[in-house]
CSV table of C-alpha atoms in Angstrom, one decimal:
chain,number,residue,atom,x,y,z
A,19,UNK,CA,48.6,-33.0,-17.3
A,20,UNK,CA,48.7,-35.0,-14.1
A,21,UNK,CA,45.1,-35.3,-12.9
A,22,UNK,CA,44.3,-36.6,-9.5
A,23,UNK,CA,43.1,-40.2,-9.1
A,24,UNK,CA,39.5,-40.8,-10.0
A,25,UNK,CA,37.4,-41.9,-7.0
A,26,UNK,CA,34.1,-43.6,-7.4
A,27,UNK,CA,32.5,-44.8,-10.6
A,28,UNK,CA,33.8,-43.8,-14.0
A,29,UNK,CA,30.8,-41.7,-14.8
A,30,UNK,CA,31.0,-38.7,-17.1
A,31,UNK,CA,30.4,-36.3,-14.2
A,32,UNK,CA,33.3,-37.8,-12.1
A,33,UNK,CA,35.7,-37.7,-15.1
A,34,UNK,CA,34.7,-34.1,-15.7
A,35,UNK,CA,35.5,-33.2,-12.1
A,36,UNK,CA,38.9,-34.7,-12.3
A,37,UNK,CA,39.7,-33.0,-15.6
A,38,UNK,CA,38.3,-29.7,-14.3
A,39,UNK,CA,40.6,-29.7,-11.3
A,40,UNK,CA,43.6,-30.3,-13.5
A,41,UNK,CA,42.6,-27.5,-16.0
A,42,UNK,CA,42.1,-25.1,-13.1
A,43,UNK,CA,45.3,-26.0,-11.4
A,44,UNK,CA,47.4,-25.4,-14.6
A,45,UNK,CA,45.1,-22.6,-15.8
A,46,UNK,CA,45.1,-24.0,-19.3
A,47,UNK,CA,41.3,-24.2,-20.0
A,48,UNK,CA,41.6,-21.3,-22.7
A,49,UNK,CA,44.2,-23.3,-24.5
A,50,UNK,CA,42.3,-26.6,-24.7
A,51,UNK,CA,41.5,-27.7,-28.3
A,52,UNK,CA,40.2,-31.2,-28.7
A,53,UNK,CA,39.7,-34.2,-26.5
A,54,UNK,CA,40.6,-37.6,-28.1
A,55,UNK,CA,38.5,-40.2,-26.3
A,56,UNK,CA,37.1,-43.7,-26.9
A,57,UNK,CA,33.5,-44.4,-27.6
A,58,UNK,CA,32.2,-44.8,-24.0
A,59,UNK,CA,29.1,-42.8,-23.4
A,60,UNK,CA,30.6,-41.4,-20.2
A,61,UNK,CA,33.0,-39.4,-22.3
A,62,UNK,CA,30.1,-37.7,-24.1
A,63,UNK,CA,28.7,-36.7,-20.7
A,64,UNK,CA,32.1,-35.6,-19.6
A,65,UNK,CA,32.5,-33.1,-22.5
A,66,UNK,CA,29.0,-31.7,-21.9
A,67,UNK,CA,29.9,-31.2,-18.3
A,68,UNK,CA,33.1,-29.4,-19.2
A,69,UNK,CA,31.3,-27.3,-21.9
A,70,UNK,CA,29.0,-25.9,-19.1
A,71,UNK,CA,32.0,-24.8,-17.1
A,72,UNK,CA,34.4,-23.5,-19.8
A,73,UNK,CA,33.2,-21.4,-22.8
A,74,UNK,CA,36.2,-22.5,-24.9
A,75,UNK,CA,35.1,-26.1,-24.7
A,76,UNK,CA,32.3,-27.2,-27.0
A,77,UNK,CA,30.6,-30.5,-27.8
A,78,UNK,CA,32.5,-30.5,-31.1
A,79,UNK,CA,35.8,-30.7,-29.3
A,80,UNK,CA,35.1,-34.3,-28.5
A,81,UNK,CA,37.0,-36.6,-31.0
A,82,UNK,CA,36.6,-40.3,-31.3
A,83,UNK,CA,39.6,-42.7,-31.5
A,84,UNK,CA,39.6,-44.5,-34.8
A,85,UNK,CA,41.8,-47.2,-33.4
A,86,UNK,CA,39.3,-47.9,-30.7
A,87,UNK,CA,36.4,-48.1,-33.2
A,88,UNK,CA,38.5,-50.4,-35.4
A,89,UNK,CA,39.3,-52.6,-32.4
A,90,UNK,CA,35.6,-53.0,-31.6
A,91,UNK,CA,34.7,-53.9,-35.1
A,92,UNK,CA,37.4,-56.5,-35.5
A,93,UNK,CA,36.6,-58.0,-32.1
A,94,UNK,CA,33.0,-58.4,-33.2
A,95,UNK,CA,34.1,-60.1,-36.4
A,96,UNK,CA,36.4,-62.5,-34.5
A,97,UNK,CA,34.2,-63.4,-31.5
A,98,UNK,CA,30.7,-62.3,-32.6
A,99,UNK,CA,28.2,-60.5,-30.4
A,100,UNK,CA,28.7,-60.4,-26.6
A,101,UNK,CA,32.4,-59.7,-26.5
A,102,UNK,CA,32.0,-57.7,-23.3
A,103,UNK,CA,30.3,-60.7,-21.7
A,104,UNK,CA,33.1,-63.0,-22.9
A,105,UNK,CA,35.7,-60.6,-21.3
A,106,UNK,CA,33.8,-60.6,-18.1
A,107,UNK,CA,33.6,-64.4,-17.9
A,108,UNK,CA,37.3,-64.7,-18.6
A,109,UNK,CA,38.2,-62.1,-15.9
A,110,UNK,CA,36.8,-64.1,-13.0
A,111,UNK,CA,37.4,-67.7,-14.3
A,112,UNK,CA,39.8,-70.3,-13.0
A,113,UNK,CA,42.3,-71.9,-15.4
A,114,UNK,CA,40.0,-74.9,-16.1
A,115,UNK,CA,37.0,-72.6,-16.6
A,116,UNK,CA,39.0,-70.4,-18.9
A,117,UNK,CA,40.0,-73.4,-21.0
A,118,UNK,CA,36.3,-74.4,-21.4
A,119,UNK,CA,35.3,-70.8,-22.2
A,120,UNK,CA,37.9,-70.4,-24.9
A,121,UNK,CA,37.2,-73.9,-26.3
A,122,UNK,CA,33.7,-72.6,-27.3
A,123,UNK,CA,35.2,-69.7,-29.3
A,124,UNK,CA,35.6,-71.5,-32.6
A,125,UNK,CA,39.0,-72.2,-34.0
A,126,UNK,CA,40.5,-69.1,-32.4
A,127,UNK,CA,39.6,-70.4,-28.9
A,128,UNK,CA,41.1,-73.8,-29.6
A,129,UNK,CA,44.3,-72.3,-31.0
A,130,UNK,CA,44.5,-70.0,-27.9
A,131,UNK,CA,44.2,-73.1,-25.6
A,132,UNK,CA,46.9,-74.9,-27.6
A,133,UNK,CA,49.4,-72.0,-27.4
A,134,UNK,CA,48.8,-71.6,-23.7
A,135,UNK,CA,49.1,-75.3,-23.1
A,136,UNK,CA,52.4,-75.4,-25.0
A,137,UNK,CA,53.9,-72.4,-23.3
A,138,UNK,CA,53.1,-73.7,-19.8
A,139,UNK,CA,55.6,-76.5,-20.0
A,140,UNK,CA,59.3,-76.2,-20.8
A,141,UNK,CA,59.3,-79.8,-22.0
A,142,UNK,CA,56.5,-79.1,-24.5
A,143,UNK,CA,58.1,-75.9,-25.7
A,144,UNK,CA,61.4,-77.8,-26.3
A,145,UNK,CA,59.6,-80.6,-28.1
A,146,UNK,CA,57.7,-78.3,-30.4
A,147,UNK,CA,61.0,-76.4,-31.0
A,148,UNK,CA,62.6,-79.7,-32.2
A,149,UNK,CA,59.8,-80.2,-34.7
A,150,UNK,CA,60.0,-76.7,-35.9
A,151,UNK,CA,63.7,-77.2,-36.6
A,152,UNK,CA,62.9,-80.5,-38.3
A,153,UNK,CA,60.2,-78.9,-40.5
A,154,UNK,CA,62.6,-76.1,-41.3
A,155,UNK,CA,65.3,-78.4,-42.4
A,156,UNK,CA,62.8,-80.4,-44.6
A,157,UNK,CA,61.7,-77.1,-46.2
A,158,UNK,CA,58.1,-77.2,-45.1
A,159,UNK,CA,58.7,-74.0,-43.0
A,160,UNK,CA,60.2,-71.0,-44.8
A,161,UNK,CA,60.9,-68.8,-41.8
A,162,UNK,CA,62.4,-70.0,-38.5
A,163,UNK,CA,60.4,-69.2,-35.4
A,164,UNK,CA,61.1,-71.2,-32.3
A,165,UNK,CA,57.8,-70.8,-30.4
A,166,UNK,CA,54.1,-70.1,-30.8
A,167,UNK,CA,52.6,-66.9,-29.6
A,168,UNK,CA,49.8,-66.5,-27.1
A,169,UNK,CA,47.3,-63.8,-27.8
A,170,UNK,CA,46.7,-61.2,-25.1
A,171,UNK,CA,43.1,-62.0,-24.3
A,172,UNK,CA,40.6,-60.3,-26.6
A,173,UNK,CA,42.9,-57.7,-28.2
A,174,UNK,CA,42.5,-58.3,-31.9
A,175,UNK,CA,46.0,-57.4,-33.0
A,176,UNK,CA,47.5,-60.0,-30.7
A,177,UNK,CA,45.0,-62.6,-32.0
A,178,UNK,CA,46.2,-61.8,-35.5
A,179,UNK,CA,49.8,-62.3,-34.4
A,180,UNK,CA,48.9,-65.7,-32.8
A,181,UNK,CA,47.1,-66.9,-35.9
A,182,UNK,CA,49.8,-65.7,-38.3
A,183,UNK,CA,52.5,-67.5,-36.3
A,184,UNK,CA,50.5,-70.7,-36.0
A,185,UNK,CA,49.9,-70.8,-39.8
A,186,UNK,CA,53.7,-70.4,-40.4
A,187,UNK,CA,54.4,-73.3,-38.0
A,188,UNK,CA,51.5,-75.5,-39.0
A,189,UNK,CA,53.7,-78.3,-40.3
A,190,UNK,CA,55.7,-78.4,-37.1
A,191,UNK,CA,52.5,-78.4,-35.1
A,192,UNK,CA,51.3,-81.4,-37.2
A,193,UNK,CA,54.5,-83.2,-36.3
A,194,UNK,CA,54.1,-82.4,-32.6
A,195,UNK,CA,50.7,-84.0,-32.5
A,196,UNK,CA,51.8,-86.9,-34.6
A,197,UNK,CA,54.4,-87.9,-32.0
A,198,UNK,CA,52.6,-86.7,-28.9
A,199,UNK,CA,52.0,-89.3,-26.3
A,200,UNK,CA,49.1,-88.3,-24.0
A,201,UNK,CA,49.6,-89.7,-20.4
A,202,UNK,CA,46.8,-87.9,-18.5
A,203,UNK,CA,44.8,-84.7,-18.3
A,204,UNK,CA,46.1,-83.3,-15.0
A,205,UNK,CA,45.8,-79.7,-13.8
A,206,UNK,CA,47.2,-78.3,-17.0
A,207,UNK,CA,43.9,-79.3,-18.7
A,208,UNK,CA,43.0,-81.6,-21.5
A,209,UNK,CA,44.9,-81.5,-24.8
A,210,UNK,CA,43.5,-78.7,-26.9
A,211,UNK,CA,41.2,-79.6,-29.8
A,212,UNK,CA,43.8,-81.0,-32.2
A,213,UNK,CA,43.6,-84.4,-33.9
A,214,UNK,CA,46.0,-87.1,-33.1
A,215,UNK,CA,45.1,-89.5,-35.9
A,216,UNK,CA,47.2,-88.8,-38.9
A,217,UNK,CA,47.5,-90.3,-42.4
A,218,UNK,CA,50.7,-90.0,-44.3
A,219,UNK,CA,50.6,-88.1,-47.5
A,220,UNK,CA,52.1,-89.3,-50.8
A,221,UNK,CA,53.2,-85.8,-51.6
A,222,UNK,CA,56.9,-84.9,-51.3
A,223,UNK,CA,58.5,-81.5,-50.7
A,224,UNK,CA,60.1,-80.3,-53.9
A,225,UNK,CA,63.2,-78.9,-52.1
A,226,UNK,CA,64.0,-82.1,-50.2
A,227,UNK,CA,62.2,-84.9,-51.9
A,228,UNK,CA,61.1,-86.2,-48.4
A,229,UNK,CA,57.7,-87.5,-47.7
A,230,UNK,CA,55.5,-85.1,-45.9
A,231,UNK,CA,52.6,-85.0,-43.5
A,232,UNK,CA,49.4,-83.4,-44.7
A,233,UNK,CA,48.4,-79.9,-43.8
A,234,UNK,CA,45.0,-81.0,-42.7
A,235,UNK,CA,44.0,-84.2,-41.0
A,236,UNK,CA,41.1,-86.0,-42.8
A,237,UNK,CA,40.0,-88.5,-40.2
A,238,UNK,CA,39.5,-88.9,-36.4
A,239,UNK,CA,38.5,-91.7,-34.1
A,240,UNK,CA,36.1,-91.2,-31.1
A,241,UNK,CA,39.1,-91.7,-28.8
A,242,UNK,CA,41.0,-89.0,-30.5
A,243,UNK,CA,38.2,-86.6,-29.8
A,244,UNK,CA,37.9,-87.7,-26.2
A,245,UNK,CA,41.6,-87.1,-25.6
A,246,UNK,CA,41.5,-83.8,-27.4
A,247,UNK,CA,38.8,-82.6,-25.2
A,248,UNK,CA,36.3,-82.3,-28.1
A,249,UNK,CA,33.0,-83.8,-28.9
A,250,UNK,CA,32.4,-85.7,-32.2
A,251,UNK,CA,29.9,-83.0,-33.2
A,252,UNK,CA,32.8,-80.5,-33.2
A,253,UNK,CA,34.6,-82.3,-36.0
A,254,UNK,CA,35.3,-79.9,-38.9
A,255,UNK,CA,33.2,-80.2,-42.0
A,256,UNK,CA,34.7,-82.7,-44.4
A,257,UNK,CA,36.4,-84.8,-41.7
A,258,UNK,CA,35.5,-88.5,-41.5
A,259,UNK,CA,34.8,-90.1,-38.1
A,260,UNK,CA,36.0,-93.7,-37.9
A,261,UNK,CA,35.1,-96.1,-35.0
Protein backbone atom coordinates (compact mmCIF):
# COMPACT_ATOMS: atom_id res chain seq x y z
CA UNK A 1 0.00 0.00 0.00
CA UNK A 2 0.94 3.61 -0.48
CA UNK A 3 -1.01 5.53 2.19
CA UNK A 4 -1.05 9.34 2.08
CA UNK A 5 1.16 11.27 4.51
CA UNK A 6 -0.09 11.46 8.08
CA UNK A 7 -1.00 15.02 9.06
CA UNK A 8 -1.28 16.08 12.67
CA UNK A 9 -0.45 14.00 15.75
CA UNK A 10 0.25 10.27 15.48
CA UNK A 11 -2.92 9.38 17.33
CA UNK A 12 -4.79 6.13 16.77
CA UNK A 13 -7.66 7.99 15.15
CA UNK A 14 -5.41 9.77 12.66
CA UNK A 15 -3.53 6.58 11.79
CA UNK A 16 -6.85 4.79 11.21
CA UNK A 17 -8.02 7.55 8.84
CA UNK A 18 -4.88 7.22 6.74
CA UNK A 19 -5.11 3.42 6.59
CA UNK A 20 -8.83 3.59 5.87
CA UNK A 21 -8.30 5.84 2.86
CA UNK A 22 -5.74 3.40 1.46
CA UNK A 23 -7.98 0.37 2.08
CA UNK A 24 -10.89 2.07 0.32
CA UNK A 25 -8.76 3.29 -2.59
CA UNK A 26 -7.45 -0.21 -3.35
CA UNK A 27 -10.72 -1.90 -2.25
CA UNK A 28 -8.83 -4.51 -0.25
CA UNK A 29 -10.48 -4.32 3.17
CA UNK A 30 -12.09 -7.81 2.76
CA UNK A 31 -8.62 -9.23 2.13
CA UNK A 32 -6.97 -7.80 5.21
CA UNK A 33 -5.71 -10.38 7.66
CA UNK A 34 -3.42 -9.16 10.40
CA UNK A 35 -1.67 -5.91 11.30
CA UNK A 36 1.90 -6.20 12.58
CA UNK A 37 2.50 -3.17 14.83
CA UNK A 38 4.78 -2.05 17.62
CA UNK A 39 3.55 -1.67 21.20
CA UNK A 40 2.41 1.96 21.03
CA UNK A 41 -1.05 2.43 22.52
CA UNK A 42 -2.06 4.50 19.50
CA UNK A 43 -1.93 1.30 17.44
CA UNK A 44 -4.48 -0.33 19.78
CA UNK A 45 -6.80 2.61 19.19
CA UNK A 46 -6.15 2.43 15.45
CA UNK A 47 -7.32 -1.20 15.24
CA UNK A 48 -10.45 -0.45 17.28
CA UNK A 49 -11.27 2.42 14.92
CA UNK A 50 -10.80 0.21 11.85
CA UNK A 51 -12.85 -2.59 13.43
CA UNK A 52 -15.82 -0.20 13.68
CA UNK A 53 -15.60 0.55 9.94
CA UNK A 54 -14.81 -2.88 8.49
CA UNK A 55 -16.50 -6.10 9.66
CA UNK A 56 -13.54 -8.21 8.50
CA UNK A 57 -11.15 -6.43 10.88
CA UNK A 58 -11.29 -7.43 14.53
CA UNK A 59 -9.32 -6.58 17.63
CA UNK A 60 -7.57 -9.95 17.38
CA UNK A 61 -6.06 -8.90 14.04
CA UNK A 62 -3.61 -6.67 15.90
CA UNK A 63 -0.23 -8.42 16.25
CA UNK A 64 2.72 -7.17 18.26
CA UNK A 65 6.26 -7.12 16.91
CA UNK A 66 8.47 -9.44 18.97
CA UNK A 67 11.56 -7.59 17.76
CA UNK A 68 10.21 -4.32 19.11
CA UNK A 69 9.42 -5.89 22.49
CA UNK A 70 12.89 -7.42 22.64
CA UNK A 71 14.39 -4.04 21.78
CA UNK A 72 12.53 -2.36 24.66
CA UNK A 73 13.60 -5.06 27.13
CA UNK A 74 17.27 -4.93 26.17
CA UNK A 75 17.37 -1.12 26.18
CA UNK A 76 16.00 -1.15 29.72
CA UNK A 77 18.67 -3.66 30.75
CA UNK A 78 21.40 -1.51 29.19
CA UNK A 79 20.28 1.95 30.25
CA UNK A 80 17.80 1.38 33.08
CA UNK A 81 14.50 3.17 33.49
CA UNK A 82 13.89 6.40 31.64
CA UNK A 83 15.24 5.38 28.22
CA UNK A 84 12.72 7.64 26.48
CA UNK A 85 13.88 10.59 28.57
CA UNK A 86 17.50 9.81 27.66
CA UNK A 87 16.62 9.71 23.96
CA UNK A 88 14.83 13.05 24.26
CA UNK A 89 17.80 14.66 26.03
CA UNK A 90 20.22 13.45 23.35
CA UNK A 91 17.97 14.62 20.52
CA UNK A 92 18.16 18.29 21.47
CA UNK A 93 21.67 18.42 22.95
CA UNK A 94 24.83 20.04 21.63
CA UNK A 95 28.01 18.00 21.16
CA UNK A 96 29.35 19.01 24.56
CA UNK A 97 26.03 18.28 26.24
CA UNK A 98 25.80 14.90 24.54
CA UNK A 99 29.26 14.04 25.86
CA UNK A 100 28.18 14.79 29.43
CA UNK A 101 24.88 12.93 29.04
CA UNK A 102 26.60 9.82 27.70
CA UNK A 103 29.31 9.99 30.36
CA UNK A 104 26.66 9.36 33.02
CA UNK A 105 25.49 6.15 31.31
CA UNK A 106 27.90 3.76 33.05
CA UNK A 107 30.65 2.10 31.02
CA UNK A 108 28.49 2.05 27.89
CA UNK A 109 28.32 5.83 27.79
CA UNK A 110 32.05 6.21 28.37
CA UNK A 111 32.81 3.69 25.62
CA UNK A 112 30.43 5.56 23.30
CA UNK A 113 32.29 8.82 24.00
CA UNK A 114 35.63 7.16 23.33
CA UNK A 115 34.52 5.70 19.98
CA UNK A 116 33.00 9.02 18.87
CA UNK A 117 36.14 10.88 19.98
CA UNK A 118 38.41 8.50 18.05
CA UNK A 119 36.38 8.60 14.86
CA UNK A 120 36.16 12.40 14.79
CA UNK A 121 39.85 12.70 13.97
CA UNK A 122 41.77 11.12 11.10
CA UNK A 123 44.94 11.38 13.17
CA UNK A 124 43.44 9.53 16.12
CA UNK A 125 41.99 6.86 13.86
CA UNK A 126 45.36 6.30 12.22
CA UNK A 127 47.14 6.24 15.59
CA UNK A 128 44.74 3.64 16.92
CA UNK A 129 45.14 1.65 13.72
CA UNK A 130 48.91 1.54 14.28
CA UNK A 131 48.41 0.09 17.75
CA UNK A 132 45.88 -2.39 16.43
CA UNK A 133 48.44 -3.64 13.93
CA UNK A 134 51.10 -3.73 16.65
CA UNK A 135 48.87 -5.71 19.01
CA UNK A 136 47.94 -8.07 16.18
CA UNK A 137 51.60 -8.73 15.37
CA UNK A 138 52.30 -9.36 19.06
CA UNK A 139 49.46 -11.85 19.21
CA UNK A 140 47.29 -10.03 21.75
CA UNK A 141 44.57 -9.52 19.10
CA UNK A 142 43.36 -12.59 17.25
CA UNK A 143 41.20 -10.89 14.60
CA UNK A 144 42.31 -7.83 12.68
CA UNK A 145 39.86 -4.94 12.79
CA UNK A 146 41.16 -1.51 11.87
CA UNK A 147 38.69 0.71 13.71
CA UNK A 148 36.24 0.93 16.59
CA UNK A 149 32.51 1.04 15.97
CA UNK A 150 30.16 3.78 17.13
CA UNK A 151 26.73 2.66 18.29
CA UNK A 152 23.74 4.20 16.58
CA UNK A 153 22.31 5.98 19.59
CA UNK A 154 20.09 3.81 21.80
CA UNK A 155 19.62 0.88 19.40
CA UNK A 156 20.67 -2.14 21.44
CA UNK A 157 22.06 -4.21 18.55
CA UNK A 158 24.47 -1.43 17.59
CA UNK A 159 25.49 -1.08 21.26
CA UNK A 160 26.28 -4.80 21.24
CA UNK A 161 28.43 -4.42 18.12
CA UNK A 162 30.30 -1.48 19.68
CA UNK A 163 31.07 -3.40 22.90
CA UNK A 164 32.05 -6.56 21.03
CA UNK A 165 34.50 -4.68 18.80
CA UNK A 166 36.01 -2.77 21.75
CA UNK A 167 36.59 -6.01 23.68
CA UNK A 168 38.38 -7.53 20.71
CA UNK A 169 40.58 -4.43 20.40
CA UNK A 170 41.09 -3.79 24.12
CA UNK A 171 44.87 -4.37 24.01
CA UNK A 172 45.27 -1.86 21.18
CA UNK A 173 43.11 0.61 23.09
CA UNK A 174 45.37 0.14 26.12
CA UNK A 175 48.39 0.91 23.95
CA UNK A 176 46.67 3.99 22.55
CA UNK A 177 46.13 5.50 25.98
CA UNK A 178 49.57 4.45 27.16
CA UNK A 179 51.21 6.58 24.49
CA UNK A 180 48.57 9.29 24.18
CA UNK A 181 49.80 12.82 24.88
CA UNK A 182 46.95 15.11 25.87
CA UNK A 183 47.49 18.71 24.78
CA UNK A 184 44.17 20.37 25.60
CA UNK A 185 40.47 19.78 25.71
CA UNK A 186 39.26 21.94 22.81
CA UNK A 187 35.91 21.65 21.07
CA UNK A 188 36.22 17.93 20.54
CA UNK A 189 35.60 17.51 24.28
CA UNK A 190 37.70 16.05 27.05
CA UNK A 191 39.32 12.69 26.77
CA UNK A 192 36.76 9.98 27.49
CA UNK A 193 36.91 8.27 30.85
CA UNK A 194 39.91 6.06 30.22
CA UNK A 195 42.98 5.89 32.47
CA UNK A 196 46.35 7.15 31.35
CA UNK A 197 48.37 5.69 34.24
CA UNK A 198 49.62 2.24 33.34
CA UNK A 199 51.77 -0.36 35.06
CA UNK A 200 53.70 -2.84 32.98
CA UNK A 201 52.75 -6.44 33.49
CA UNK A 202 55.29 -9.19 34.07
CA UNK A 203 53.25 -11.56 31.93
CA UNK A 204 54.31 -12.39 28.40
CA UNK A 205 52.34 -13.52 25.39
CA UNK A 206 52.88 -17.20 24.78
CA UNK A 207 52.99 -16.79 21.02
CA UNK A 208 55.59 -14.02 20.91
CA UNK A 209 57.29 -14.06 24.31
CA UNK A 210 57.04 -10.26 24.42
CA UNK A 211 56.14 -8.37 27.56
CA UNK A 212 52.57 -7.19 27.52
CA UNK A 213 50.45 -4.45 29.00
CA UNK A 214 47.68 -5.42 31.44
CA UNK A 215 44.11 -5.77 30.33
CA UNK A 216 42.97 -3.65 33.28
CA UNK A 217 44.64 -0.66 34.80
CA UNK A 218 44.98 -0.96 38.57
CA UNK A 219 45.79 2.59 39.60
CA UNK A 220 45.08 6.19 38.70
CA UNK A 221 46.31 9.55 39.90
CA UNK A 222 44.04 12.57 40.50
CA UNK A 223 45.50 14.24 37.40
CA UNK A 224 44.61 11.23 35.27
CA UNK A 225 41.00 11.54 36.35
CA UNK A 226 40.98 15.27 35.63
CA UNK A 227 42.37 14.78 32.13
CA UNK A 228 40.02 11.90 31.48
CA UNK A 229 37.01 14.03 32.38
CA UNK A 230 36.13 11.82 35.36
CA UNK A 231 35.82 12.37 39.07
CA UNK A 232 37.70 10.31 41.60
CA UNK A 233 34.41 8.89 42.81
CA UNK A 234 33.95 7.28 39.39
CA UNK A 235 37.01 5.06 39.73
CA UNK A 236 36.00 1.42 39.23
CA UNK A 237 35.90 -0.80 42.27
CA UNK A 238 39.29 -2.31 43.03
CA UNK A 239 41.32 0.54 41.51
CA UNK A 240 43.78 2.32 43.76
CA UNK A 241 43.94 6.12 43.76
CA UNK A 242 47.44 7.50 44.23
CA UNK A 243 48.32 11.15 44.89
